[in-house]
């Protein structure tokens, strides 16, 4: 058992983490936006339903949600999940969309009413006000909390092992089972490096948006 | 013909009657100031006229064009709403500039969006559109120069003083050439020593014959710049007249109280 061999093994595991990470981001951002608009809907039933959904998702462990998505379709509807990875992706997307949606909502609601009103009295349509006036300000405000959430996502991807997805930590646990503990700690390097890169990226975006205050 | 006709305008917030039947007309090229104590409904009136608030009853006509009629049940189309909106301009107490855009872009943005849409609807060529946009840029520079901010064209609002920001806000409203330009306490958010630069711009506009409707607490300014002064109290127009009539020979007891209170302050 060489260092290279362990590294290759762990990289294979980390590939699963990255897959979950990127697909979750891709799915949870648009889905989160939809949830945001639902939670801000003036139509009370929709708002209430969406708020309940957010409450359930944020109020229960992601681990439990992974099990639920894996088993419930088969047990309740007789349509078993096709693969464990599909189940994991669905659970992660739903979970992160709920968190993202709250960040989006906070960002949108933090924009002063005067910005919308200024746009309106200048004859802009609602769509124009949203895209030309509000959106960039919202993005500027949500970059820091989104950065935090996304870094948490990287670490959370390891939870997928509870439904037997052979991700990074599971790969290391196999070594631990054979008496080699150090690969377990070696996994930390993978997370640290990847999150370090993400931090740099977010720092860069924040700097880019720092050209104005307010 | 009156440029602005406000007829029997009423507005309630919940159970609070804020406007209780406002009637007045304004002539083209005139400056009308609205004074009155806090909570008398001045801002609400301005917001109804500029379409930010929907009155419960009454009618508003700008330049012969009905911009609001509570009796009209049919909802205005998007295009109509925009047309109504562009009849009036509003300068806010708190400026409300767009922080992410330069002074130039703050002034051109709305007009650009408008012209782009028009060019698209009329299937103008790309060159024609470009020329139209260049024209906007040019007129923006002129207007920004007229408020004395030529050297700040490429600055962001956060880099400007309050007085400068308010002058940009005035330029931003002017480029759309509203029939009436409304101001809601344009100098109330400013330090006393810089209100002068904003008042000077408004004074200049009055000299050019702009039609303006100004809510203000600056009595000296109202007296000097207005053709007519309206005193609001508790949701009604309690007195109106020339500055000389209103300030030197007030008839209404509330107005007398208000004036002596502001003079003492
Ligand atoms: N959106 C709103 N909802 C509920 N009440 C409101 C709203 N806007 C204004 N009011 C109330 O209407 C009344 C008149 O307010 P308005 O802002 O028009 O007064 P104002 O004359 O502009 O006062 P000020 O000199 O302090 O600006 C106040 O009692 C205020 O509390
Ligand atoms: Mg007010």
CSV table of C-alpha atoms and ligand atoms in Angstrom, one decimal:
chain,number,residue,atom,x,y,z
A,1,UNK,CA,0.0,0.0,0.0
A,2,UNK,CA,1.8,3.1,-1.3
A,3,UNK,CA,0.9,6.8,-0.8
A,4,UNK,CA,0.2,7.1,-4.5
A,5,UNK,CA,-2.2,4.2,-4.3
A,6,UNK,CA,-4.1,5.8,-1.4
A,7,UNK,CA,-4.1,9.1,-3.2
A,8,UNK,CA,-5.6,7.5,-6.3
A,9,UNK,CA,-8.2,5.7,-4.2
A,10,UNK,CA,-9.2,8.8,-2.3
A,11,UNK,CA,-9.3,10.9,-5.5
A,12,UNK,CA,-11.8,8.4,-6.9
A,13,UNK,CA,-13.9,8.9,-3.8
A,14,UNK,CA,-13.5,12.7,-4.0
A,15,UNK,CA,-14.9,12.5,-7.6
A,16,UNK,CA,-18.2,11.5,-6.1
A,17,UNK,CA,-18.1,14.5,-3.7
A,18,UNK,CA,-17.4,16.8,-6.5
A,19,UNK,CA,-20.2,15.3,-8.6
A,20,UNK,CA,-22.6,15.9,-5.8
A,21,UNK,CA,-21.2,19.4,-5.2
A,22,UNK,CA,-21.5,20.6,-8.8
A,23,UNK,CA,-24.9,19.0,-9.6
A,24,UNK,CA,-26.3,20.3,-6.3
A,25,UNK,CA,-25.1,23.9,-7.1
A,26,UNK,CA,-26.5,23.7,-10.6
A,27,UNK,CA,-29.9,22.4,-9.3
A,28,UNK,CA,-30.3,24.2,-6.0
A,29,UNK,CA,-29.7,27.8,-7.3
A,30,UNK,CA,-32.6,27.8,-9.8
A,31,UNK,CA,-34.8,25.7,-7.5
A,32,UNK,CA,-33.9,28.0,-4.6
A,33,UNK,CA,-35.0,31.0,-6.7
A,34,UNK,CA,-38.4,29.4,-7.3
A,35,UNK,CA,-38.8,28.7,-3.6
A,36,UNK,CA,-37.8,32.3,-2.9
A,37,UNK,CA,-40.6,33.7,-5.1
A,38,UNK,CA,-43.0,31.2,-3.6
A,39,UNK,CA,-42.1,32.3,-0.1
A,40,UNK,CA,-42.6,35.9,-1.1
A,41,UNK,CA,-45.8,35.2,-3.0
A,42,UNK,CA,-48.8,37.5,-2.2
A,43,UNK,CA,-51.0,34.4,-2.7
A,44,UNK,CA,-51.3,33.2,0.9
A,45,UNK,CA,-51.7,29.4,0.3
A,46,UNK,CA,-48.6,29.3,-1.8
A,47,UNK,CA,-46.6,31.3,0.7
A,48,UNK,CA,-47.8,29.1,3.5
A,49,UNK,CA,-47.0,25.9,1.7
A,50,UNK,CA,-43.6,27.0,0.7
A,51,UNK,CA,-42.8,28.3,4.2
A,52,UNK,CA,-43.8,24.9,5.7
A,53,UNK,CA,-41.6,23.2,3.1
A,54,UNK,CA,-38.6,25.3,4.2
A,55,UNK,CA,-39.4,24.7,7.8
A,56,UNK,CA,-39.3,20.9,7.3
A,57,UNK,CA,-36.2,20.9,5.2
A,58,UNK,CA,-34.2,23.2,7.5
A,59,UNK,CA,-35.6,21.6,10.6
A,60,UNK,CA,-34.6,18.0,9.9
A,61,UNK,CA,-31.1,16.5,9.4
A,62,UNK,CA,-29.8,16.2,5.9
A,63,UNK,CA,-28.9,12.6,6.8
A,64,UNK,CA,-32.6,11.8,7.4
A,65,UNK,CA,-33.5,13.5,4.2
A,66,UNK,CA,-31.1,11.3,2.3
A,67,UNK,CA,-32.7,8.2,3.8
A,68,UNK,CA,-36.2,9.6,3.0
A,69,UNK,CA,-35.4,10.2,-0.6
A,70,UNK,CA,-33.8,6.8,-1.0
A,71,UNK,CA,-36.6,4.8,0.6
A,72,UNK,CA,-39.9,6.7,0.5
A,73,UNK,CA,-40.5,6.6,-3.3
A,74,UNK,CA,-40.2,2.8,-3.2
A,75,UNK,CA,-42.1,2.1,0.1
A,76,UNK,CA,-44.9,4.6,-0.5
A,77,UNK,CA,-45.3,4.9,-4.2
A,78,UNK,CA,-43.9,1.6,-5.4
A,79,UNK,CA,-41.3,3.4,-7.6
A,80,UNK,CA,-37.9,2.5,-6.1
A,81,UNK,CA,-35.1,5.0,-6.6
A,82,UNK,CA,-33.1,4.0,-9.7
A,83,UNK,CA,-29.7,4.7,-8.1
A,84,UNK,CA,-28.4,5.8,-4.8
A,85,UNK,CA,-26.6,8.7,-6.5
A,86,UNK,CA,-29.9,9.9,-7.9
A,87,UNK,CA,-31.4,9.8,-4.4
A,88,UNK,CA,-28.4,11.7,-3.0
A,89,UNK,CA,-28.6,14.4,-5.7
A,90,UNK,CA,-32.3,14.9,-5.2
A,91,UNK,CA,-31.9,15.2,-1.4
A,92,UNK,CA,-29.0,17.6,-1.6
A,93,UNK,CA,-30.7,19.8,-4.2
A,94,UNK,CA,-33.9,20.0,-2.1
A,95,UNK,CA,-31.9,20.7,1.1
A,96,UNK,CA,-29.7,23.3,-0.3
A,97,UNK,CA,-32.4,25.0,-2.4
A,98,UNK,CA,-34.2,25.6,0.9
A,99,UNK,CA,-31.2,27.2,2.5
A,100,UNK,CA,-30.3,29.2,-0.6
A,101,UNK,CA,-33.9,30.4,-0.9
A,102,UNK,CA,-33.7,32.0,2.5
A,103,UNK,CA,-30.4,33.8,1.5
A,104,UNK,CA,-32.0,35.0,-1.7
A,105,UNK,CA,-35.1,36.2,0.2
A,106,UNK,CA,-33.0,38.0,2.7
A,107,UNK,CA,-31.0,39.7,-0.1
A,108,UNK,CA,-34.1,40.8,-2.0
A,109,UNK,CA,-35.8,42.1,1.1
A,110,UNK,CA,-32.7,44.0,2.2
A,111,UNK,CA,-33.0,46.3,-0.9
A,112,UNK,CA,-34.6,49.6,0.2
A,113,UNK,CA,-38.1,50.3,-1.1
A,114,UNK,CA,-36.7,53.6,-2.5
A,115,UNK,CA,-34.8,51.7,-5.1
A,116,UNK,CA,-38.0,50.2,-6.5
A,117,UNK,CA,-39.8,53.5,-6.2
A,118,UNK,CA,-37.0,55.4,-8.0
A,119,UNK,CA,-37.2,52.9,-10.8
A,120,UNK,CA,-41.0,53.1,-11.0
A,121,UNK,CA,-41.1,56.9,-11.1
A,122,UNK,CA,-38.5,56.8,-13.9
A,123,UNK,CA,-41.0,54.8,-15.9
A,124,UNK,CA,-39.2,51.5,-15.7
A,125,UNK,CA,-41.3,48.3,-15.8
A,126,UNK,CA,-41.2,45.9,-12.9
A,127,UNK,CA,-38.9,43.5,-14.8
A,128,UNK,CA,-36.5,46.3,-15.7
A,129,UNK,CA,-36.4,47.4,-12.1
A,130,UNK,CA,-35.6,43.9,-11.0
A,131,UNK,CA,-32.9,43.2,-13.6
A,132,UNK,CA,-31.4,46.6,-14.0
A,133,UNK,CA,-31.6,48.1,-10.6
A,134,UNK,CA,-32.1,45.4,-7.9
A,135,UNK,CA,-30.4,42.3,-9.1
A,136,UNK,CA,-26.8,43.4,-8.9
A,137,UNK,CA,-27.4,44.9,-5.5
A,138,UNK,CA,-28.9,41.6,-4.3
A,139,UNK,CA,-26.0,39.6,-5.7
A,140,UNK,CA,-23.5,41.9,-3.9
A,141,UNK,CA,-25.3,41.3,-0.6
A,142,UNK,CA,-25.6,37.6,-0.9
A,143,UNK,CA,-22.1,36.7,-2.1
A,144,UNK,CA,-20.7,36.4,1.5
A,145,UNK,CA,-23.6,34.2,2.9
A,146,UNK,CA,-23.7,32.1,-0.3
A,147,UNK,CA,-19.9,31.6,0.1
A,148,UNK,CA,-20.4,30.2,3.6
A,149,UNK,CA,-23.2,28.0,2.5
A,150,UNK,CA,-21.3,26.7,-0.5
A,151,UNK,CA,-18.3,25.8,1.6
A,152,UNK,CA,-20.6,24.0,4.0
A,153,UNK,CA,-22.0,22.1,1.0
A,154,UNK,CA,-18.5,20.8,0.1
A,155,UNK,CA,-18.1,19.3,3.5
A,156,UNK,CA,-21.7,18.0,3.6
A,157,UNK,CA,-21.2,16.0,0.5
A,158,UNK,CA,-19.5,13.4,2.7
A,159,UNK,CA,-22.9,12.7,4.3
A,160,UNK,CA,-23.8,10.8,1.1
A,161,UNK,CA,-21.9,7.8,2.5
A,162,UNK,CA,-24.8,7.1,4.8
A,163,UNK,CA,-26.7,5.8,1.8
A,164,UNK,CA,-23.6,3.9,0.7
A,165,UNK,CA,-22.1,6.2,-1.8
A,166,UNK,CA,-18.4,5.6,-2.0
A,167,UNK,CA,-17.3,9.1,-1.5
A,168,UNK,CA,-14.0,10.4,0.0
A,169,UNK,CA,-14.4,9.6,3.6
A,170,UNK,CA,-15.9,6.2,2.9
A,171,UNK,CA,-12.9,5.4,0.7
A,172,UNK,CA,-10.7,6.3,3.7
A,173,UNK,CA,-12.8,4.3,6.1
A,174,UNK,CA,-12.0,1.2,4.1
A,175,UNK,CA,-8.4,1.7,4.9
A,176,UNK,CA,-9.2,2.3,8.5
A,177,UNK,CA,-11.0,-1.0,8.6
A,178,UNK,CA,-7.7,-2.6,7.6
A,179,UNK,CA,-5.9,-0.8,10.4
A,180,UNK,CA,-4.6,2.2,8.4
A,181,UNK,CA,-5.9,5.3,10.1
A,182,UNK,CA,-3.8,8.0,8.4
A,183,UNK,CA,-5.8,8.0,5.1
A,184,UNK,CA,-8.8,9.2,7.1
A,185,UNK,CA,-6.9,12.3,8.2
A,186,UNK,CA,-5.5,12.7,4.7
A,187,UNK,CA,-9.0,13.3,3.4
A,188,UNK,CA,-8.9,16.6,5.3
A,189,UNK,CA,-6.3,17.9,2.7
A,190,UNK,CA,-8.8,17.3,-0.1
A,191,UNK,CA,-11.5,19.4,1.6
A,192,UNK,CA,-9.0,22.1,2.6
A,193,UNK,CA,-7.6,22.5,-0.8
A,194,UNK,CA,-10.9,22.6,-2.6
A,195,UNK,CA,-12.4,24.9,0.0
A,196,UNK,CA,-9.3,27.1,-0.2
A,197,UNK,CA,-9.9,27.5,-3.9
A,198,UNK,CA,-13.5,28.3,-3.4
A,199,UNK,CA,-12.6,30.9,-0.8
A,200,UNK,CA,-10.3,32.6,-3.2
A,201,UNK,CA,-13.0,32.6,-5.8
A,202,UNK,CA,-15.5,34.2,-3.5
A,203,UNK,CA,-12.9,36.7,-2.3
A,204,UNK,CA,-12.3,37.6,-5.9
A,205,UNK,CA,-16.1,38.1,-6.6
A,206,UNK,CA,-16.5,40.2,-3.5
A,207,UNK,CA,-13.6,42.4,-4.6
A,208,UNK,CA,-15.1,42.7,-8.1
A,209,UNK,CA,-18.3,44.0,-6.6
A,210,UNK,CA,-16.5,46.3,-4.2
A,211,UNK,CA,-16.3,49.1,-6.8
A,212,UNK,CA,-19.3,50.7,-5.2
A,213,UNK,CA,-20.7,51.0,-1.6
A,214,UNK,CA,-24.3,50.7,-0.5
B,1,UNK,CA,-55.5,74.9,-19.7
B,2,UNK,CA,-54.2,73.7,-16.4
B,3,UNK,CA,-51.1,71.5,-16.5
B,4,UNK,CA,-52.2,69.7,-13.3
B,5,UNK,CA,-55.7,69.2,-12.1
B,6,UNK,CA,-56.3,67.3,-8.8
B,7,UNK,CA,-59.9,66.7,-8.1
B,8,UNK,CA,-61.4,65.5,-4.8
B,9,UNK,CA,-58.4,63.2,-4.0
B,10,UNK,CA,-58.9,61.0,-1.0
B,11,UNK,CA,-56.6,58.4,0.5
B,12,UNK,CA,-56.9,56.2,3.6
B,13,UNK,CA,-54.4,53.9,5.2
B,14,UNK,CA,-56.5,51.4,7.0
B,15,UNK,CA,-58.7,53.5,9.1
B,16,UNK,CA,-56.5,56.6,9.0
B,17,UNK,CA,-57.9,59.2,6.5
B,18,UNK,CA,-54.7,60.9,5.3
B,19,UNK,CA,-56.1,62.9,2.3
B,20,UNK,CA,-59.7,64.1,2.7
B,21,UNK,CA,-60.6,65.6,-0.6
B,22,UNK,CA,-57.8,67.6,-2.2
B,23,UNK,CA,-58.6,69.9,-5.0
B,24,UNK,CA,-56.2,72.2,-6.8
B,25,UNK,CA,-54.9,73.2,-10.2
B,26,UNK,CA,-51.5,74.3,-11.3
B,27,UNK,CA,-50.6,76.3,-14.3
B,28,UNK,CA,-47.9,75.5,-16.8
B,29,UNK,CA,-44.5,77.1,-15.9
B,30,UNK,CA,-45.6,77.8,-12.3
B,31,UNK,CA,-44.0,76.7,-9.1
B,32,UNK,CA,-46.3,75.6,-6.4
B,33,UNK,CA,-45.0,74.9,-2.9
B,34,UNK,CA,-46.8,72.7,-0.4
B,35,UNK,CA,-46.1,73.4,3.3
B,36,UNK,CA,-47.7,72.0,6.4
B,37,UNK,CA,-46.9,70.3,9.6
B,38,UNK,CA,-45.7,66.7,9.9
B,39,UNK,CA,-48.3,64.1,9.1
B,40,UNK,CA,-50.6,66.5,7.3
B,41,UNK,CA,-50.4,64.4,4.1
B,42,UNK,CA,-48.0,66.3,1.9
B,43,UNK,CA,-45.9,63.2,1.0
B,44,UNK,CA,-49.0,61.1,0.4
B,45,UNK,CA,-50.4,63.7,-1.9
B,46,UNK,CA,-47.1,63.8,-3.9
B,47,UNK,CA,-47.0,60.0,-4.0
B,48,UNK,CA,-50.6,59.9,-5.3
B,49,UNK,CA,-49.8,62.4,-8.1
B,50,UNK,CA,-46.6,60.5,-9.1
B,51,UNK,CA,-48.4,57.1,-9.1
B,52,UNK,CA,-46.5,55.6,-6.2
B,53,UNK,CA,-49.7,55.4,-4.2
B,54,UNK,CA,-53.2,54.7,-5.5
B,55,UNK,CA,-55.8,57.1,-4.2
B,56,UNK,CA,-59.2,55.8,-3.1
B,57,UNK,CA,-61.2,58.4,-4.9
B,58,UNK,CA,-60.6,61.4,-7.1
B,59,UNK,CA,-59.1,62.2,-10.4
B,60,UNK,CA,-55.7,63.5,-11.6
B,61,UNK,CA,-55.2,65.1,-14.9
B,62,UNK,CA,-51.7,66.1,-16.2
B,63,UNK,CA,-51.6,68.2,-19.3
B,64,UNK,CA,-55.1,67.2,-20.3
B,65,UNK,CA,-54.2,63.6,-20.0
B,66,UNK,CA,-56.0,61.7,-17.2
B,67,UNK,CA,-53.3,59.8,-15.3
B,68,UNK,CA,-55.6,58.6,-12.5
B,69,UNK,CA,-59.3,58.3,-12.2
B,70,UNK,CA,-60.7,56.2,-9.3
B,71,UNK,CA,-64.1,56.0,-11.1
B,72,UNK,CA,-62.4,54.2,-14.0
B,73,UNK,CA,-62.8,50.5,-13.3
B,74,UNK,CA,-60.7,49.3,-16.3
B,75,UNK,CA,-57.1,48.7,-15.3
B,76,UNK,CA,-54.7,50.7,-17.5
B,77,UNK,CA,-52.5,48.6,-19.8
B,78,UNK,CA,-48.8,48.4,-19.3
B,79,UNK,CA,-48.1,51.0,-22.0
B,80,UNK,CA,-50.8,53.4,-20.5
B,81,UNK,CA,-49.3,53.0,-17.0
B,82,UNK,CA,-45.9,53.9,-18.3
B,83,UNK,CA,-47.3,56.9,-20.2
B,84,UNK,CA,-49.0,58.1,-17.1
B,85,UNK,CA,-45.9,57.6,-15.1
B,86,UNK,CA,-43.7,59.6,-17.4
B,87,UNK,CA,-46.1,62.6,-17.1
B,88,UNK,CA,-44.6,63.4,-13.7
B,89,UNK,CA,-41.1,63.2,-12.2
B,90,UNK,CA,-40.2,62.9,-8.5
B,91,UNK,CA,-37.2,63.8,-6.5
B,92,UNK,CA,-37.1,62.0,-3.2
B,93,UNK,CA,-36.0,63.3,0.1
B,94,UNK,CA,-33.4,60.4,0.3
B,95,UNK,CA,-32.2,60.7,-3.3
B,96,UNK,CA,-32.5,57.0,-4.0
B,97,UNK,CA,-29.7,57.0,-6.6
B,98,UNK,CA,-28.7,53.6,-8.0
B,99,UNK,CA,-25.5,52.8,-6.1
B,100,UNK,CA,-24.0,50.5,-8.7
B,101,UNK,CA,-24.1,53.0,-11.5
B,102,UNK,CA,-22.0,56.1,-12.3
B,103,UNK,CA,-23.6,59.5,-12.3
B,104,UNK,CA,-23.8,59.3,-16.1
B,105,UNK,CA,-25.5,55.9,-16.0
B,106,UNK,CA,-27.9,56.9,-13.2
B,107,UNK,CA,-29.1,59.7,-15.5
B,108,UNK,CA,-29.3,57.8,-18.8
B,109,UNK,CA,-30.5,54.4,-17.6
B,110,UNK,CA,-34.3,54.9,-17.7
B,111,UNK,CA,-34.2,56.9,-21.0
B,112,UNK,CA,-32.0,54.3,-22.5
B,113,UNK,CA,-34.3,51.4,-21.7
B,114,UNK,CA,-37.2,53.5,-23.1
B,115,UNK,CA,-35.4,54.3,-26.3
B,116,UNK,CA,-34.2,50.7,-26.8
B,117,UNK,CA,-37.7,49.4,-26.5
B,118,UNK,CA,-39.0,52.0,-28.9
B,119,UNK,CA,-36.3,51.2,-31.4
B,120,UNK,CA,-37.1,47.5,-31.1
B,121,UNK,CA,-40.8,48.1,-31.5
B,122,UNK,CA,-40.2,50.2,-34.6
B,123,UNK,CA,-37.6,47.8,-36.0
B,124,UNK,CA,-35.0,50.4,-36.2
B,125,UNK,CA,-31.6,49.4,-37.5
B,126,UNK,CA,-28.7,48.9,-35.1
B,127,UNK,CA,-27.1,52.1,-36.4
B,128,UNK,CA,-30.2,54.2,-35.7
B,129,UNK,CA,-30.5,52.7,-32.2
B,130,UNK,CA,-26.8,53.6,-31.6
B,131,UNK,CA,-27.4,57.1,-32.8
B,132,UNK,CA,-30.4,57.5,-30.5
B,133,UNK,CA,-28.4,56.2,-27.5
B,134,UNK,CA,-25.5,58.6,-28.3
B,135,UNK,CA,-28.1,61.4,-28.3
B,136,UNK,CA,-29.2,60.4,-24.8
B,137,UNK,CA,-25.6,60.4,-23.7
B,138,UNK,CA,-25.1,63.9,-25.1
B,139,UNK,CA,-28.3,65.3,-23.5
B,140,UNK,CA,-27.3,63.6,-20.2
B,141,UNK,CA,-24.0,65.4,-20.2
B,142,UNK,CA,-25.7,68.7,-20.8
B,143,UNK,CA,-28.2,68.1,-18.0
B,144,UNK,CA,-25.5,67.0,-15.6
B,145,UNK,CA,-23.5,70.1,-16.5
B,146,UNK,CA,-26.6,72.2,-15.8
B,147,UNK,CA,-26.7,70.9,-12.2
B,148,UNK,CA,-22.9,71.6,-12.0
B,149,UNK,CA,-21.6,68.1,-11.9
B,150,UNK,CA,-19.7,67.8,-15.1
B,151,UNK,CA,-16.6,66.7,-13.2
B,152,UNK,CA,-18.4,63.8,-11.5
B,153,UNK,CA,-19.8,62.1,-14.6
B,154,UNK,CA,-17.9,58.8,-14.0
B,155,UNK,CA,-18.2,58.9,-10.2
B,156,UNK,CA,-20.4,56.6,-8.2
B,157,UNK,CA,-23.1,57.9,-5.8
B,158,UNK,CA,-21.1,56.7,-2.8
B,159,UNK,CA,-18.3,59.1,-3.8
B,160,UNK,CA,-20.6,62.2,-3.8
B,161,UNK,CA,-21.8,64.4,-1.0
B,162,UNK,CA,-25.5,64.5,-0.2
B,163,UNK,CA,-26.0,67.7,-2.1
B,164,UNK,CA,-24.3,66.4,-5.1
B,165,UNK,CA,-26.4,63.2,-5.0
B,166,UNK,CA,-29.5,65.2,-4.8
B,167,UNK,CA,-28.4,67.2,-7.8
B,168,UNK,CA,-27.9,63.9,-9.7
B,169,UNK,CA,-31.3,62.9,-8.7
B,170,UNK,CA,-32.7,66.1,-10.2
B,171,UNK,CA,-30.8,65.5,-13.4
B,172,UNK,CA,-32.1,61.9,-13.5
B,173,UNK,CA,-35.7,63.2,-13.4
B,174,UNK,CA,-35.1,66.0,-15.9
B,175,UNK,CA,-33.8,63.8,-18.7
B,176,UNK,CA,-37.3,62.3,-19.1
B,177,UNK,CA,-38.8,65.8,-19.5
B,178,UNK,CA,-41.8,65.3,-17.2
B,179,UNK,CA,-44.6,67.8,-17.5
B,180,UNK,CA,-44.4,68.4,-13.8
B,181,UNK,CA,-41.4,67.8,-11.6
B,182,UNK,CA,-42.3,67.0,-8.0
B,183,UNK,CA,-39.9,67.4,-5.0
B,184,UNK,CA,-40.5,65.8,-1.6
B,185,UNK,CA,-38.5,67.8,0.9
B,186,UNK,CA,-35.4,67.8,-1.4
B,187,UNK,CA,-33.1,69.3,1.2
B,188,UNK,CA,-34.4,67.7,4.4
B,189,UNK,CA,-31.8,64.9,4.4
B,190,UNK,CA,-28.9,67.4,3.9
B,191,UNK,CA,-26.7,69.3,6.3
B,192,UNK,CA,-27.8,72.9,6.5
B,193,UNK,CA,-24.7,74.2,5.0
B,194,UNK,CA,-25.2,72.3,1.7
B,195,UNK,CA,-28.9,72.8,1.2
B,196,UNK,CA,-28.0,75.9,-0.8
B,197,UNK,CA,-26.5,74.1,-3.7
B,198,UNK,CA,-29.7,72.1,-4.2
B,199,UNK,CA,-32.0,75.1,-3.8
B,200,UNK,CA,-29.9,77.0,-6.3
B,201,UNK,CA,-30.5,74.3,-8.9
B,202,UNK,CA,-34.3,74.4,-8.2
B,203,UNK,CA,-34.2,78.2,-8.3
B,204,UNK,CA,-32.5,78.0,-11.7
B,205,UNK,CA,-35.1,75.5,-13.0
B,206,UNK,CA,-37.9,77.9,-11.8
B,207,UNK,CA,-36.2,80.7,-13.8
B,208,UNK,CA,-36.3,78.5,-16.9
B,209,UNK,CA,-40.0,78.1,-16.4
B,210,UNK,CA,-40.2,74.5,-15.3
B,211,UNK,CA,-43.4,73.4,-13.8
B,212,UNK,CA,-42.7,72.2,-10.3
B,213,UNK,CA,-44.5,71.1,-7.3
B,214,UNK,CA,-42.4,71.3,-4.2
B,215,UNK,CA,-43.1,70.0,-0.7
B,216,UNK,CA,-40.7,71.9,1.6
B,217,UNK,CA,-39.9,73.0,5.1
B,218,UNK,CA,-37.7,75.8,3.8
B,219,UNK,CA,-40.1,78.7,4.2
B,220,UNK,CA,-37.8,81.4,2.9
B,221,UNK,CA,-37.2,79.3,-0.2
B,222,UNK,CA,-40.9,78.6,-0.7
B,223,UNK,CA,-41.6,82.3,-0.4
B,224,UNK,CA,-38.9,83.3,-2.9
B,225,UNK,CA,-39.4,80.7,-5.6
B,226,UNK,CA,-43.1,79.9,-5.6
B,227,UNK,CA,-45.9,81.5,-7.6
B,228,UNK,CA,-48.3,79.9,-5.2
B,229,UNK,CA,-48.2,78.3,-1.8
B,230,UNK,CA,-50.5,75.6,-0.5
B,231,UNK,CA,-50.9,75.0,3.2
B,232,UNK,CA,-52.0,71.5,4.1
B,233,UNK,CA,-53.5,70.6,7.4
B,234,UNK,CA,-54.9,67.2,8.5
B,235,UNK,CA,-55.5,66.0,4.9
B,236,UNK,CA,-57.0,69.1,3.5
B,237,UNK,CA,-55.8,72.3,1.8
B,238,UNK,CA,-56.4,74.7,4.6
B,239,UNK,CA,-55.2,77.8,2.7
B,240,UNK,CA,-53.6,78.7,-0.6
B,241,UNK,CA,-52.5,81.9,-2.2
B,242,UNK,CA,-49.5,83.8,-3.4
B,243,UNK,CA,-46.4,83.7,-1.1
B,244,UNK,CA,-47.3,87.3,0.1
B,245,UNK,CA,-50.8,86.3,1.0
B,246,UNK,CA,-49.9,83.1,2.7
B,247,UNK,CA,-46.8,84.3,4.6
B,248,UNK,CA,-47.7,87.9,5.3
B,249,UNK,CA,-51.5,87.8,5.7
B,250,UNK,CA,-52.5,84.2,6.8
B,251,UNK,CA,-56.2,83.8,7.3
B,252,UNK,CA,-56.3,80.3,8.7
B,253,UNK,CA,-55.7,80.0,12.4
B,254,UNK,CA,-53.7,76.7,11.9
B,255,UNK,CA,-51.5,78.4,9.3
B,256,UNK,CA,-50.8,81.2,11.7
B,257,UNK,CA,-49.8,78.7,14.4
B,258,UNK,CA,-47.7,76.8,11.9
B,259,UNK,CA,-45.9,79.9,10.7
B,260,UNK,CA,-45.1,81.2,14.1
B,261,UNK,CA,-43.9,77.8,15.2
B,262,UNK,CA,-41.6,77.5,12.2
B,263,UNK,CA,-40.3,81.0,12.6
B,264,UNK,CA,-39.5,80.4,16.3
B,265,UNK,CA,-37.6,77.2,15.4
C,1,LIG,N1,-47.9,53.6,3.9
C,1,LIG,C1,-48.6,54.1,5.0
C,1,LIG,N2,-49.2,53.3,5.8
C,1,LIG,C2,-49.9,53.8,6.8
C,1,LIG,N3,-49.9,55.1,7.2
C,1,LIG,C3,-49.2,55.9,6.4
C,1,LIG,C4,-48.5,55.5,5.3
C,1,LIG,N4,-48.0,56.5,4.7
C,1,LIG,C5,-48.3,57.6,5.4
C,1,LIG,N5,-49.1,57.2,6.5
C,1,LIG,C6,-49.6,58.1,7.5
C,1,LIG,O1,-50.3,59.2,6.8
C,1,LIG,C7,-50.1,60.4,7.5
C,1,LIG,C8,-49.6,61.5,6.6
C,1,LIG,O2,-48.3,61.1,6.2
C,1,LIG,P1,-47.4,61.9,5.1
C,1,LIG,O3,-46.1,61.2,5.0
C,1,LIG,O4,-48.2,62.2,3.9
C,1,LIG,O5,-47.2,63.3,5.9
C,1,LIG,P2,-46.3,64.5,5.6
C,1,LIG,O6,-47.1,65.7,5.5
C,1,LIG,O7,-45.5,64.2,4.4
C,1,LIG,O8,-45.4,64.6,6.9
C,1,LIG,P3,-43.8,65.0,7.0
C,1,LIG,O9,-43.8,66.5,7.0
C,1,LIG,O10,-43.4,64.4,8.3
C,1,LIG,O11,-43.1,64.4,5.9
C,1,LIG,C9,-49.2,60.1,8.7
C,1,LIG,O12,-50.0,60.0,9.8
C,1,LIG,C10,-48.6,58.8,8.4
C,1,LIG,O13,-48.4,58.1,9.5
C,2,LIG,MG1,-43.4,63.9,4.0
